[in-house]
Coordinates of C-alpha atoms and ligand atoms in Angstrom, one line a residue:
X1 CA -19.5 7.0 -15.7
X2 CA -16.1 8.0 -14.0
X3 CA -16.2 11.1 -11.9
X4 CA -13.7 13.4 -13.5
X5 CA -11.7 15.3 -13.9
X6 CA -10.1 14.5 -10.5
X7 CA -7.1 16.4 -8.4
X8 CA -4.5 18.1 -10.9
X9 CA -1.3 19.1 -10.5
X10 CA -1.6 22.2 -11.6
X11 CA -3.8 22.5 -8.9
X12 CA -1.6 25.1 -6.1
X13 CA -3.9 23.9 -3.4
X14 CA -3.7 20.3 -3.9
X15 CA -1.2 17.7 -3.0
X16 CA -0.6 17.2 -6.2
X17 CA 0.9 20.3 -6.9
X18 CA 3.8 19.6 -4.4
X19 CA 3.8 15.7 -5.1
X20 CA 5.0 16.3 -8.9
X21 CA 7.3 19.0 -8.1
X22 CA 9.3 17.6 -5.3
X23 CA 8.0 14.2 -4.4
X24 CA 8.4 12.7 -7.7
X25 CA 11.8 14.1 -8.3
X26 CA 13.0 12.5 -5.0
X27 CA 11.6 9.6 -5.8
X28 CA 13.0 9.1 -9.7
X29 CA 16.4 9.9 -7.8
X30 CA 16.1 6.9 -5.4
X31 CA 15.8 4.4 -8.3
X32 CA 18.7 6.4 -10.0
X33 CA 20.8 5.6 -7.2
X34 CA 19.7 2.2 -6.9
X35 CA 20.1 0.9 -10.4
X36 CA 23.6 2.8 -10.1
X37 CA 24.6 0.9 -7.1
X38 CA 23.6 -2.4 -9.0
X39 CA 25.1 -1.7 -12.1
X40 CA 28.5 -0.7 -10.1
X41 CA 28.3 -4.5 -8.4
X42 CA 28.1 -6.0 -11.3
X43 CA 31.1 -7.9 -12.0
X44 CA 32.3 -9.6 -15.3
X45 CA 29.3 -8.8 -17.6
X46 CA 29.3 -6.0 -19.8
X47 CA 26.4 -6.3 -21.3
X48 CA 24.2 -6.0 -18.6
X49 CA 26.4 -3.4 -17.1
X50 CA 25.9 -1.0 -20.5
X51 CA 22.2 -2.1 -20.0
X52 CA 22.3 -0.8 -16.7
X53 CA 23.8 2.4 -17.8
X54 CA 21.2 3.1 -20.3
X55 CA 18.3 2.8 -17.8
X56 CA 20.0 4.7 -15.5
X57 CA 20.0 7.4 -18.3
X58 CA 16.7 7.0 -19.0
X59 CA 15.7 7.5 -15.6
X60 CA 17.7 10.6 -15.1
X61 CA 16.2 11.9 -18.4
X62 CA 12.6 11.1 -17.2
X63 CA 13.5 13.3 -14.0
X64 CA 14.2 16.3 -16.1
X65 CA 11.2 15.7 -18.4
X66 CA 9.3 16.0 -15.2
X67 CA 10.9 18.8 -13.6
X68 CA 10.9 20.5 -17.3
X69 CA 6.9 20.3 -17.2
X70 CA 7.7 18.2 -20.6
X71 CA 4.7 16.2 -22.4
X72 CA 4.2 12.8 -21.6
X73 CA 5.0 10.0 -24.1
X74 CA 4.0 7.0 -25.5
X75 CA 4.6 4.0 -23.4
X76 CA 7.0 2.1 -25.4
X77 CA 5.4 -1.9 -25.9
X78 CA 7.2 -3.9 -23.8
X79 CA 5.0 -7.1 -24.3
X80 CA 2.6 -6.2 -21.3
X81 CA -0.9 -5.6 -22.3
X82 CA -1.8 -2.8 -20.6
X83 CA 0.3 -0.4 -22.8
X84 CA -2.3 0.5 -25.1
X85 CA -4.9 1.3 -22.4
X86 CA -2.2 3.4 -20.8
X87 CA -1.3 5.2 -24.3
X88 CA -5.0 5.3 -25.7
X89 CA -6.1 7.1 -22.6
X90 CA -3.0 9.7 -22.7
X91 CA -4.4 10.2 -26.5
X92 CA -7.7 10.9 -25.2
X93 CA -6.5 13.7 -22.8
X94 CA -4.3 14.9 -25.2
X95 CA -7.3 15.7 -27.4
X96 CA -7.8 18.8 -25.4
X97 CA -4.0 20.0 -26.2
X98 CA -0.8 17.9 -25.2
X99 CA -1.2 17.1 -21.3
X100 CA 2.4 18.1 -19.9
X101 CA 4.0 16.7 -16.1
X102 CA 2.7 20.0 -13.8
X103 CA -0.7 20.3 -15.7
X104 CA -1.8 16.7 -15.9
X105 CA -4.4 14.8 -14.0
X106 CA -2.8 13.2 -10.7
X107 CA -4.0 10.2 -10.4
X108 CA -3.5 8.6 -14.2
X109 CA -0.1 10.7 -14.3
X110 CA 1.4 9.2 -11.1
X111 CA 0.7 5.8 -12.3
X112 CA 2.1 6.3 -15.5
X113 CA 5.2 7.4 -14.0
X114 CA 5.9 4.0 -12.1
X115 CA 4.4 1.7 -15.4
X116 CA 6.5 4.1 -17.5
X117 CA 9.3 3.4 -15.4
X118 CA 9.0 -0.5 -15.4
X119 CA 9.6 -0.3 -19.3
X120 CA 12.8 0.8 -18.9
X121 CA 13.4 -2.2 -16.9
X122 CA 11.0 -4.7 -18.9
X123 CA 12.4 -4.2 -22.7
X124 CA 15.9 -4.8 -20.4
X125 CA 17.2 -8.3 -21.6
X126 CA 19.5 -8.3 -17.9
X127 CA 17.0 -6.3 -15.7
X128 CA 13.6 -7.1 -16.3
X129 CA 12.3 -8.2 -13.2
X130 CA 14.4 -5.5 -11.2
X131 CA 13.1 -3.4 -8.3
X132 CA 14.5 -0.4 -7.6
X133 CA 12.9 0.1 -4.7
X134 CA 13.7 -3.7 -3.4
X135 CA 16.4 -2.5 -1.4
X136 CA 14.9 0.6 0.5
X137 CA 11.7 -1.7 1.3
X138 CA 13.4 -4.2 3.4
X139 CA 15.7 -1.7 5.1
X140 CA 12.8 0.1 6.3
X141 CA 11.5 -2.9 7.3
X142 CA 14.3 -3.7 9.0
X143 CA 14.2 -0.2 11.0
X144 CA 10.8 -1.5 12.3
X145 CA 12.5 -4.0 14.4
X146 CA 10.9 -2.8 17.6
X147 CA 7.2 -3.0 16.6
X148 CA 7.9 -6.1 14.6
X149 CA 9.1 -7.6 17.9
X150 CA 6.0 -6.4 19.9
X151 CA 3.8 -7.5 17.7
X152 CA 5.3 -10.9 17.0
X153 CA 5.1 -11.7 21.0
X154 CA 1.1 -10.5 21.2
X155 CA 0.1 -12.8 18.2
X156 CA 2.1 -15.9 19.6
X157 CA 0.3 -14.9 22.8
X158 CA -3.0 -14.5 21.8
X159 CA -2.9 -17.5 19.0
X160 CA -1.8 -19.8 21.9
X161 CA -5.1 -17.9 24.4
X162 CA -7.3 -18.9 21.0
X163 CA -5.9 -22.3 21.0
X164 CA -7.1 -23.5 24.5
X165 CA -10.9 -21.6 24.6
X166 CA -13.3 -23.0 22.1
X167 CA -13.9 -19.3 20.0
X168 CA -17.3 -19.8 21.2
X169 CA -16.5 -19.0 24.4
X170 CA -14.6 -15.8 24.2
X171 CA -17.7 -12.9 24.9
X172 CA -18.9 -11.7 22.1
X173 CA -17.6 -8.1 23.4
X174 CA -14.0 -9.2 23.6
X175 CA -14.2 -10.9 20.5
X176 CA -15.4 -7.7 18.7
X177 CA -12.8 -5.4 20.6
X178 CA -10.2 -7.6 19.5
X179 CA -11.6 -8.0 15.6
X180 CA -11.0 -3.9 16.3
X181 CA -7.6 -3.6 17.4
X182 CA -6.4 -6.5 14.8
X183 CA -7.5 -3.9 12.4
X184 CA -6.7 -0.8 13.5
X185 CA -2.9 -2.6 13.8
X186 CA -3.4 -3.1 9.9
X187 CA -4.7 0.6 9.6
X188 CA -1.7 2.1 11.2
X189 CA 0.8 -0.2 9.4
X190 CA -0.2 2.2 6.3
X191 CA 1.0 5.5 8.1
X192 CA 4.3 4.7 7.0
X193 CA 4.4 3.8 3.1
X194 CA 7.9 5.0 2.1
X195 CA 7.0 7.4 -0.6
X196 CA 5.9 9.7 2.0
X197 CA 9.6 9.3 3.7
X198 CA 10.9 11.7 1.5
X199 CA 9.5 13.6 4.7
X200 CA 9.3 11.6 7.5
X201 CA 12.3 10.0 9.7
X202 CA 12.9 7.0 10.5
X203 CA 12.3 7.3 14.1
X204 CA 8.9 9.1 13.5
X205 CA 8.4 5.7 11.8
X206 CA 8.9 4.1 14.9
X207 CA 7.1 6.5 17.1
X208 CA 4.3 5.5 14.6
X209 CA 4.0 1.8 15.4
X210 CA 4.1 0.7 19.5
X211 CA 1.0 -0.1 20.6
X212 CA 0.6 2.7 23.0
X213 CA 0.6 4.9 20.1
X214 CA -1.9 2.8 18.5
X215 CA -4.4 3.8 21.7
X216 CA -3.9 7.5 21.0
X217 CA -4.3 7.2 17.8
X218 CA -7.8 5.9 17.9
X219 CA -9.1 9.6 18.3
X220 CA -7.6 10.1 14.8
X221 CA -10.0 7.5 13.6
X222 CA -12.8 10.1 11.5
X223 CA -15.0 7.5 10.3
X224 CA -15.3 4.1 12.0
X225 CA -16.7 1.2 9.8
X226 CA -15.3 -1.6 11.6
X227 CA -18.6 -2.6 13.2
X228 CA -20.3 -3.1 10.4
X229 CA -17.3 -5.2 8.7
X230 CA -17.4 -7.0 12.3
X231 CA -20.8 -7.8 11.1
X232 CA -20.7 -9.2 8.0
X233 CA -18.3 -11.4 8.7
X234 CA -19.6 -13.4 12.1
X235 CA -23.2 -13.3 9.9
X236 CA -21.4 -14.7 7.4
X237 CA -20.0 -17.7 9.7
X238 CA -23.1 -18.2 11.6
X239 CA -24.9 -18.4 8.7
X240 CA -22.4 -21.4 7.2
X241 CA -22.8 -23.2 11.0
X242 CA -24.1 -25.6 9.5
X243 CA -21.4 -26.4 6.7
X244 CA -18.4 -26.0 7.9
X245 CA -16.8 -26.9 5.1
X246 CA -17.9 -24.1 2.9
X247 CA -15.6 -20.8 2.5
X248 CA -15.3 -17.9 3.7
X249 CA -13.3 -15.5 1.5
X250 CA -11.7 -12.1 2.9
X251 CA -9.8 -10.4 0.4
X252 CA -6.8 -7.7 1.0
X253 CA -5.6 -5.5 -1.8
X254 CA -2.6 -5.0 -0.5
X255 CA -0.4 -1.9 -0.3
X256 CA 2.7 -1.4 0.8
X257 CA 5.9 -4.3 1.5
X258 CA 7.7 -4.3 4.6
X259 CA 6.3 -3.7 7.6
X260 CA 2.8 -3.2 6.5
X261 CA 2.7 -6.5 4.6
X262 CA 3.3 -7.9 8.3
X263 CA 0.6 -6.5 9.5
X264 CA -1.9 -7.6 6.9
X265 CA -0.7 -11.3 7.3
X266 CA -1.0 -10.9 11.1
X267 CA -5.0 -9.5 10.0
X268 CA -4.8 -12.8 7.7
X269 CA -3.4 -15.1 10.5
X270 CA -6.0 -13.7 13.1
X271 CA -9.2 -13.8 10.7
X272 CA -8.7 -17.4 10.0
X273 CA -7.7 -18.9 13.1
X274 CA -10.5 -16.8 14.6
X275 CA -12.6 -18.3 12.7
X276 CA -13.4 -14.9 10.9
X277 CA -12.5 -16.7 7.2
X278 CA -11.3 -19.9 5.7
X279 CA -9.6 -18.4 2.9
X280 CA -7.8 -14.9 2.5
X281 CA -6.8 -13.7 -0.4
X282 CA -3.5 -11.1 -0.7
X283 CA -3.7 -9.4 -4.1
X284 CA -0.1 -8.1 -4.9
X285 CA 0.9 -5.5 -7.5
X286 CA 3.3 -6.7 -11.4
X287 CA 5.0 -3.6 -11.1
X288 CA 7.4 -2.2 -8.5
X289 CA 4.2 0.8 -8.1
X290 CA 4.4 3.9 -5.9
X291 CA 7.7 2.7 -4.8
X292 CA 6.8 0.7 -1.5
X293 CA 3.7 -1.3 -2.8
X294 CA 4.2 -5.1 -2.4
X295 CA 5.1 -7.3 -4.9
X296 CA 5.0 -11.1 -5.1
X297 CA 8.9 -11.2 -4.1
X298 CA 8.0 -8.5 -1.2
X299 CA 6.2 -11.4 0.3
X300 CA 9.3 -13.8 -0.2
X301 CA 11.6 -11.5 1.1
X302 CA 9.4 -11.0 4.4
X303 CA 9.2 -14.6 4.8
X304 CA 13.3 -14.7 4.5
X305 CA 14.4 -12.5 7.3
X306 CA 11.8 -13.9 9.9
X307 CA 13.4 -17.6 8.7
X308 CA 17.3 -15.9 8.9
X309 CA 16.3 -13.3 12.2
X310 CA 20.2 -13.7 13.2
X311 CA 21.5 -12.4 9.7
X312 CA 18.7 -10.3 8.9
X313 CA 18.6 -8.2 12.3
X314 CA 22.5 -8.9 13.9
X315 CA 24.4 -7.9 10.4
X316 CA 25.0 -4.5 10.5
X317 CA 24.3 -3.1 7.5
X318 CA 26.8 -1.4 4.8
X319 CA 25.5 2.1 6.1
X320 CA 25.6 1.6 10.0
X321 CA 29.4 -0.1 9.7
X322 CA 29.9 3.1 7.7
X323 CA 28.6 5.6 9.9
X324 CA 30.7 3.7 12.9
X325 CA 27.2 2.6 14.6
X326 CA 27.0 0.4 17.2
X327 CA 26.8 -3.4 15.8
X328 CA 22.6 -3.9 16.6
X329 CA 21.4 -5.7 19.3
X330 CA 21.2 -9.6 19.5
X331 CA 17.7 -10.4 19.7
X332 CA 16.6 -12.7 22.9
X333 CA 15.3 -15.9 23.3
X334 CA 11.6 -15.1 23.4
X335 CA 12.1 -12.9 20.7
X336 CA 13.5 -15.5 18.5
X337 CA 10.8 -18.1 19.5
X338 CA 8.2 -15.0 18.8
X339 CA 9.7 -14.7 14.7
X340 CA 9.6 -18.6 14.3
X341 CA 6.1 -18.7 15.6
X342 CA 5.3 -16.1 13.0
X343 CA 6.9 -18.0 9.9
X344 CA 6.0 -21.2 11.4
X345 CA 2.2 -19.8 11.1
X346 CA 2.6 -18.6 7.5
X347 CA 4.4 -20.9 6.0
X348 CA 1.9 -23.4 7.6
X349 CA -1.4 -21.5 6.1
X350 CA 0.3 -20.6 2.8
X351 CA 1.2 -24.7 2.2
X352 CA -2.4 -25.2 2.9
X353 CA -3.7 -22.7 0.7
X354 CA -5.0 -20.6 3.3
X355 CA -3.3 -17.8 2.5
X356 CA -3.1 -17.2 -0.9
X357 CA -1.6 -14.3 -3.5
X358 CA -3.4 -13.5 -6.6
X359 CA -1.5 -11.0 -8.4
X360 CA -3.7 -8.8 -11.6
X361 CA -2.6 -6.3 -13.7
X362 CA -5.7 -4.8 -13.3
X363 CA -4.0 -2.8 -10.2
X364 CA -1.5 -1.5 -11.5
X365 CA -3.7 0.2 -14.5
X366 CA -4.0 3.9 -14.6
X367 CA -7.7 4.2 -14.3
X368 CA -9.9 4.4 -10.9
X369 CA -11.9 1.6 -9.7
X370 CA -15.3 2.6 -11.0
X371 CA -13.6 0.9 -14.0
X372 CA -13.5 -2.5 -12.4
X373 CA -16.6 -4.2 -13.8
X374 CA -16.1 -2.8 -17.3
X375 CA -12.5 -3.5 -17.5
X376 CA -11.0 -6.3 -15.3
X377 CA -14.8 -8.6 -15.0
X378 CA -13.1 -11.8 -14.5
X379 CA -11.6 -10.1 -11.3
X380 CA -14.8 -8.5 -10.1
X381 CA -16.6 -11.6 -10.2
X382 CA -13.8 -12.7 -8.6
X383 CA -14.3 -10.4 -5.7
X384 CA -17.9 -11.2 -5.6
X385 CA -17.5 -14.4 -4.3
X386 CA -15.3 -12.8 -1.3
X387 CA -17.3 -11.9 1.9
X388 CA -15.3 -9.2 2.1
X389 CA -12.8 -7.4 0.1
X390 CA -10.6 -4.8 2.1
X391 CA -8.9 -2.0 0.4
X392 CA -5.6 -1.1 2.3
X393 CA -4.2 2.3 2.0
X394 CA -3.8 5.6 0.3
X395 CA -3.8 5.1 -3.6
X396 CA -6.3 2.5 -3.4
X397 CA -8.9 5.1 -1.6
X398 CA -7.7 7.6 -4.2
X399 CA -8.4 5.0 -6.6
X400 CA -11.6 4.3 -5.2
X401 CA -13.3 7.5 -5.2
X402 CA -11.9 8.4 -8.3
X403 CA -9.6 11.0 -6.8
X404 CA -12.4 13.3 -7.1
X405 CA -12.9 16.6 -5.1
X406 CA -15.8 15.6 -3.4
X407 CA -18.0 17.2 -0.9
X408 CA -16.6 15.4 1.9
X409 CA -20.1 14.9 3.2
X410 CA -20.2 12.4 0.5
X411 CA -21.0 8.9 1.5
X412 CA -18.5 6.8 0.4
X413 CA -21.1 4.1 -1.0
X414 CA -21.8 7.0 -3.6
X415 CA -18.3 8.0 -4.0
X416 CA -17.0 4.8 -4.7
X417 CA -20.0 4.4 -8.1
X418 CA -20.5 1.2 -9.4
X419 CA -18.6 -0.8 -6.4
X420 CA -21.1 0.9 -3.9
X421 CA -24.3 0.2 -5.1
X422 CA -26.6 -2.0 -3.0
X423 CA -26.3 -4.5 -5.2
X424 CA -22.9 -4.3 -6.7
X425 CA -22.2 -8.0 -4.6
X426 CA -19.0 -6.5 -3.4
X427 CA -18.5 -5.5 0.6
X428 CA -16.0 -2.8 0.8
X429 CA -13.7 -1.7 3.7
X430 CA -11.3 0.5 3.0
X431 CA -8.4 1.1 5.6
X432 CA -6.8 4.0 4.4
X433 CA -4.4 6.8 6.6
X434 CA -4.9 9.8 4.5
X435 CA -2.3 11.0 2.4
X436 CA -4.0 13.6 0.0
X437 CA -6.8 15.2 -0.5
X438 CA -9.9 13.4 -1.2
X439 CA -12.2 12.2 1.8
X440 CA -15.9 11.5 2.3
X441 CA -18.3 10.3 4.5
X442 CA -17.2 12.8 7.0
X443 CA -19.9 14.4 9.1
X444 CA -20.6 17.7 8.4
X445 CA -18.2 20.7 9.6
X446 CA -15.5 18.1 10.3
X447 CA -13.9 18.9 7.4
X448 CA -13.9 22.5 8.3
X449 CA -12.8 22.2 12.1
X450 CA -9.7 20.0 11.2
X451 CA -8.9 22.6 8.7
X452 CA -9.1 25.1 11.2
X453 CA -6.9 23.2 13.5
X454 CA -3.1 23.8 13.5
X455 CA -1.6 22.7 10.5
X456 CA -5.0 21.8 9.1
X457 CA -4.2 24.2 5.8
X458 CA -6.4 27.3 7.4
X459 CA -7.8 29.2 4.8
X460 CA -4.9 28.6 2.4
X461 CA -7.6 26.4 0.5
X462 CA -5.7 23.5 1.0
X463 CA -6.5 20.6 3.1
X464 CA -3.4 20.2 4.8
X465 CA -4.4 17.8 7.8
X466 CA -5.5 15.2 5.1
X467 CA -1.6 15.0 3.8
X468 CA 0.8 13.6 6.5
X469 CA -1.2 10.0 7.7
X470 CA -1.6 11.1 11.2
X471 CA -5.9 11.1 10.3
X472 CA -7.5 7.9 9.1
X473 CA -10.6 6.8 7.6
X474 CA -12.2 3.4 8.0
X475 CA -15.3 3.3 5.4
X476 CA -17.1 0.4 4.5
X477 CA -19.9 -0.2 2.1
X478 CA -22.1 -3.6 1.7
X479 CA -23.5 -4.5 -2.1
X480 CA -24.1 -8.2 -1.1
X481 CA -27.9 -9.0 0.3
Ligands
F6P501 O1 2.0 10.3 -4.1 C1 0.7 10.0 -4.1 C2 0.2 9.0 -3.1 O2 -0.9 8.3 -3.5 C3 0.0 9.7 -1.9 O3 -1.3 10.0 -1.8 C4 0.5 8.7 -0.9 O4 1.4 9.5 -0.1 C5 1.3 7.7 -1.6 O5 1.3 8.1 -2.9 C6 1.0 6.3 -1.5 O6 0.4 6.0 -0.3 P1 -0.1 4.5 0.0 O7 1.1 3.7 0.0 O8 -0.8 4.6 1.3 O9 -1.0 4.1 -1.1
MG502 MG1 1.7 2.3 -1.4

């Protein structure tokens, strides 16, 4: 069974408690101003302007339900089939007297904000695929120019140094180092999903991604798995020596678009032309989800400014010509040969089915993954066949432990339940930056010395240092003999 009940926010020393009283505000109020903007560029179309109008309405009203500490509601149908789950579970808790916005579980309340949300947009007959978070996505991605750049010129680099050696001769150290670093790029990527920009600038974003702050940030590394990931995959491709033909699945359950999406297919592009996989799988939310989370046209719209790098990064956008900013400035040569190498490469291993998205609405249920074999067993068997399935990010760590307030001596094979068994034939890693409460597998005291530590919450009860992404946790579990 479940572990629960999990974090609260009613609970004053959790995250939650600050995350449904101003983060979720701030972030109803983005798509408010979003849809607004669209609905004021629509031209000649009434109907879908008036449809506009009314979802913008609904929106706002949400917002005050919320910040009213209303009850939640039935999730109207709008044809999906997770609606009932959603509402039969919101039953269930409201067996014990109605569960309001400030006194309600975290984790199943936070997703039923987003899938609540995506009604609005979904019983549209004009706006049903919308995003309201499309636009702020690609313009933070966009502000990530300089790391994008960087990285771009060390992959093309090191692709073209894997080219010419045989992988069999690059020592075994060096290979594992760089299996390391390919990672911990991937980690980092996840310090900066944008709901958390309702407190963080756009240049602590950048400061976030060069590579020299990658090095200092290793120390902030509490728990390193990636050895035994390291592991499982070269047994994995020495053990298939001798049929090459036979594959090799690594699985990412993705998390958030933009400039973490690059870095995962960068992880993708590096596992298989190291040899590391022969398949990897990208698992992409249905629903615009915890408003930066990929979805299939995330991946499109990546791919579209590395093929337009001119328009995408030269155009000043509406806001800089308003603010008077300098026009940006023209990318080089090398840089431009860098981005074509990039879509070149991914283009190239998504035609051959190399790289491959395999969207489920599994992920964007409210439950935690302990539900996984019972509810979605098409997908876990799925995941069985992978090598090795890595979880990326904050929610889907939540998700895995069940947002539970656990010891944080806990080892994560018995946090995450039925996933961690021994025999579960699933090997986790999760790559998560933390950004809320739960953690385990921390050694003992840790917990207690970073709480100590400026910042770290003190004896306010809260664990402060586990809010902002600057600490990480890299935790993986094996259930496959
Ligand atoms: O607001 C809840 C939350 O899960 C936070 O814990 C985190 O800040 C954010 O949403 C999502 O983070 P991520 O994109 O890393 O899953
Ligand atoms: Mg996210």
């Amino acid at each position: 069974i479940e572990k629960q009940p999990g974090y609260a926010t009613s609970d004053k020393a959790s995250f939650a408690w600050q995350t449904a009283r101003e983060r979720w505000p701030i972030i109803i109020t983005q798509a408010i101003d979003d849809v607004y903007r669209s609905v004021h560029a629509v031209r000649d179309d009434a109907a879908k302007e008036d449809e506009g109008k009314a979802i913008v309405e609904k929106l706002a009203r949400l917002k005050y339900e919320v910040q009213h500490d209303r009850a939640l509601e039935l999730i109207a149908d709008d044809g999906e089939p997770d609606v009932a789950a959603y509402n039969a579970e919101l039953a269930q808790l409201n067996a014990a007297g109605p569960v309001t916005w400030l006194k309600a579980p975290w984790l199943y309340t936070e997703c039923y904000l987003f899938r609540r949300m995506s009604t609005f947009f979904r019983t549209s007959e004009h706006w049903p695929r919308y995003d309201p978070y499309a636009r702020q996505k690609i313009r933070t991605f966009r502000s990530s120019r300089p790391a994008v750049l960087e990285l771009a010129a060390r992959y093309r680099d090191l692709m073209q140094q894997l080219e010419k050696k045989d992988s069999a001769a690059v020592p075994a150290d060096v290979a594992e180092t760089l299996f390391a670093e390919m990672c911990e790029i991937c980690l980092w990527g996840n310090a900066t999903d944008l709901s958390l920009l309702t407190n963080l600038t756009y240049e602590d974003i950048q400061k976030l991604q060069g590579a020299e702050a990658r090095r200092k940030a290793e120390a902030n590394i509490l728990v390193n798995d990636l050895p035994a990931a390291y592991s499982i995959l070269t047994k994995a491709r020495d053990a298939a020596a001798a049929s090459p033909s036979a594959e090799r699945r690594v699985d990412i359950v993705l998390d958030n678009a933009g400039f973490e999406l690059y870095v995962d297919l960068i992880l993708a592009g590096y596992l298989l032309r190291a040899g590391l996989a022969t398949v990897v799988v990208l698992h992409p939310k249905n629903i615009p989800w915890f408003v930066s989370d990929v979805l299939p046209s995330d991946f499109g719209a990546l791919l579209n400014a590395l093929a337009n790098p001119t328009s995408f990064y030269e155009t000043p956008s509406a806001e800089e010509e308003h603010q008077g900013q300098p026009a940006p400035a023209k990318l080089t040569e090398a840089e431009r040969a860098d981005l074509a190498f990039l879509f070149g490469e991914w283009t190239q291993l998504y035609a051959n089915g190399q790289v491959v998205l395999r969207p489920n609405i599994f992920w964007t249920q409210g439950g935690s993954f302990w539900r996984l074999p019972a509810d979605a067993p098409e997908l876990f068997a799925d995941l069985q066949s992978s090598e090795l399935v890595v979880f990326k990010g904050d929610l889907n760590y939540r998700k895995l432990t069940c947002d539970y307030d656990w010891d944080p001596t806990t080892p994560f094979s018995e946090a995450i339940g039925p996933l961690g068994k021994a025999d579960s034939g699933i090997n986790v890693l999760a790559l998560r930056t933390c950004k809320a409460d739960v953690v385990v597998g921390l050694p003992a005291g840790r917990d207690e010395e970073l709480r100590a530590a400026d910042g770290g919450g003190g004896d306010s009860g809260q664990r402060k240092w586990a809010w902002n992404g600057k600490w990480a946790v890299v935790s993986c579990s094996q259930g496959k003999k």
